């Protein structure tokens, strides 16, 4: 039972981190898109 709990905790931590990483990558990609579209205006 302990192994399953540890695996679940690790899986939850990985999911939480992957969500943060995905959010940061998405934000950077969105900012890059805005920069390339309106960089000459800004």
mmCIF file of the C-alpha atoms, coordinates in Angstrom:
data_MODEL
# 
_entry.id   MODEL 
# 
loop_
_atom_site.group_PDB 
_atom_site.id 
_atom_site.type_symbol 
_atom_site.label_atom_id 
_atom_site.label_alt_id 
_atom_site.label_comp_id 
_atom_site.label_asym_id 
_atom_site.label_entity_id 
_atom_site.label_seq_id 
_atom_site.pdbx_PDB_ins_code 
_atom_site.Cartn_x 
_atom_site.Cartn_y 
_atom_site.Cartn_z 
_atom_site.occupancy 
_atom_site.B_iso_or_equiv 
_atom_site.pdbx_formal_charge 
_atom_site.auth_seq_id 
_atom_site.auth_comp_id 
_atom_site.auth_asym_id 
_atom_site.auth_atom_id 
_atom_site.pdbx_PDB_model_num 
ATOM 1  C CA . UNK A 1 1  ? 0.000 0.000  0.000   1.00 0.00 ? 1  UNK A CA 1 
ATOM 2  C CA . UNK A 1 2  ? 2.880 2.390  0.748   1.00 0.00 ? 2  UNK A CA 1 
ATOM 3  C CA . UNK A 1 3  ? 4.325 1.974  -2.741  1.00 0.00 ? 3  UNK A CA 1 
ATOM 4  C CA . UNK A 1 4  ? 0.987 2.865  -4.315  1.00 0.00 ? 4  UNK A CA 1 
ATOM 5  C CA . UNK A 1 5  ? 0.648 5.964  -2.155  1.00 0.00 ? 5  UNK A CA 1 
ATOM 6  C CA . UNK A 1 6  ? 4.173 7.110  -3.022  1.00 0.00 ? 6  UNK A CA 1 
ATOM 7  C CA . UNK A 1 7  ? 3.544 6.485  -6.714  1.00 0.00 ? 7  UNK A CA 1 
ATOM 8  C CA . UNK A 1 8  ? 0.298 8.463  -6.526  1.00 0.00 ? 8  UNK A CA 1 
ATOM 9  C CA . UNK A 1 9  ? 2.049 11.332 -4.757  1.00 0.00 ? 9  UNK A CA 1 
ATOM 10 C CA . UNK A 1 10 ? 4.824 11.365 -7.343  1.00 0.00 ? 10 UNK A CA 1 
ATOM 11 C CA . UNK A 1 11 ? 2.272 11.242 -10.151 1.00 0.00 ? 11 UNK A CA 1 
ATOM 12 C CA . UNK A 1 12 ? 0.365 14.157 -8.646  1.00 0.00 ? 12 UNK A CA 1 
ATOM 13 C CA . UNK A 1 13 ? 3.595 16.151 -8.296  1.00 0.00 ? 13 UNK A CA 1 
ATOM 14 C CA . UNK A 1 14 ? 4.540 15.436 -11.904 1.00 0.00 ? 14 UNK A CA 1 
ATOM 15 C CA . UNK A 1 15 ? 1.080 16.480 -13.086 1.00 0.00 ? 15 UNK A CA 1 
ATOM 16 C CA . UNK A 1 16 ? 1.276 19.708 -11.085 1.00 0.00 ? 16 UNK A CA 1 
ATOM 17 C CA . UNK A 1 17 ? 4.714 20.543 -12.440 1.00 0.00 ? 17 UNK A CA 1 
ATOM 18 C CA . UNK A 1 18 ? 3.769 19.646 -16.005 1.00 0.00 ? 18 UNK A CA 1 
ATOM 19 C CA . UNK A 1 19 ? 0.792 21.969 -15.727 1.00 0.00 ? 19 UNK A CA 1 
ATOM 20 C CA . UNK A 1 20 ? 3.017 24.828 -14.611 1.00 0.00 ? 20 UNK A CA 1 
ATOM 21 C CA . UNK A 1 21 ? 5.565 24.067 -17.331 1.00 0.00 ? 21 UNK A CA 1 
ATOM 22 C CA . UNK A 1 22 ? 2.830 23.861 -19.956 1.00 0.00 ? 22 UNK A CA 1 
ATOM 23 C CA . UNK A 1 23 ? 1.400 27.169 -18.785 1.00 0.00 ? 23 UNK A CA 1 
ATOM 24 C CA . UNK A 1 24 ? 4.789 28.898 -18.934 1.00 0.00 ? 24 UNK A CA 1 
ATOM 25 C CA . UNK A 1 25 ? 5.532 27.497 -22.393 1.00 0.00 ? 25 UNK A CA 1 
ATOM 26 C CA . UNK A 1 26 ? 2.095 28.547 -23.609 1.00 0.00 ? 26 UNK A CA 1 
ATOM 27 C CA . UNK A 1 27 ? 2.533 32.042 -22.201 1.00 0.00 ? 27 UNK A CA 1 
ATOM 28 C CA . UNK A 1 28 ? 5.949 32.407 -23.823 1.00 0.00 ? 28 UNK A CA 1 
ATOM 29 C CA . UNK A 1 29 ? 4.589 31.158 -27.141 1.00 0.00 ? 29 UNK A CA 1 
ATOM 30 C CA . UNK A 1 30 ? 1.698 33.625 -26.926 1.00 0.00 ? 30 UNK A CA 1 
ATOM 31 C CA . UNK A 1 31 ? 4.051 36.509 -26.127 1.00 0.00 ? 31 UNK A CA 1 
ATOM 32 C CA . UNK A 1 32 ? 6.310 35.483 -29.021 1.00 0.00 ? 32 UNK A CA 1 
ATOM 33 C CA . UNK A 1 33 ? 3.294 35.468 -31.338 1.00 0.00 ? 33 UNK A CA 1 
ATOM 34 C CA . UNK A 1 34 ? 2.274 38.945 -30.200 1.00 0.00 ? 34 UNK A CA 1 
ATOM 35 C CA . UNK A 1 35 ? 5.881 40.151 -30.562 1.00 0.00 ? 35 UNK A CA 1 
ATOM 36 C CA . UNK A 1 36 ? 6.190 38.828 -34.122 1.00 0.00 ? 36 UNK A CA 1 
ATOM 37 C CA . UNK A 1 37 ? 2.792 40.219 -35.113 1.00 0.00 ? 37 UNK A CA 1 
ATOM 38 C CA . UNK A 1 38 ? 3.138 43.673 -33.560 1.00 0.00 ? 38 UNK A CA 1 
ATOM 39 C CA . UNK A 1 39 ? 6.892 44.011 -32.983 1.00 0.00 ? 39 UNK A CA 1 
ATOM 40 C CA . UNK A 1 40 ? 7.258 46.665 -35.645 1.00 0.00 ? 40 UNK A CA 1 
ATOM 41 C CA . UNK A 1 41 ? 4.468 48.705 -34.033 1.00 0.00 ? 41 UNK A CA 1 
ATOM 42 C CA . UNK A 1 42 ? 5.814 48.276 -30.522 1.00 0.00 ? 42 UNK A CA 1 
# 
